[in-house]
Phi, psi and omega in degrees: 000129175228139165139200194237178178300332167265005200209132140224140181226169204234160177198177201240154188203167186130182180267318207279305178323297171326290186312322171276329150334290161310324160275006175283296209274344198238327212242340181280119177276152186310119182083024164239152158259134201245108164260168154267183171299319147337305173273350186266334166292319190290315196279328198322123191097322151289311170242136175306123190227146182231128178287097183289354168098179196278136173238148170265146191214126172316147177083342189247144187286322193238140165310110181269140188285111159288105168250147186254148184264123181242351197162158171294146170268156196268019168089349149323165175290152179290148166220142193244078180297159194267000000 
């Protein structure tokens, strides 16, 4: 919670949000969705994803595994095609 008694604003902070922002701005192409390993683990099996490999992102010391979301899963075993 950030603000004063008369005005309150809510914001999202932390590494997860920064990583998502960097993936959106530097990895995702127009009309595509790029996600990191945490989101991939949460949606694995629900969506078809293609592994884009490790990416260097601004503000991150280590490279981050990135995935492109390609569509809704057909119900078969999950995979991140390389």
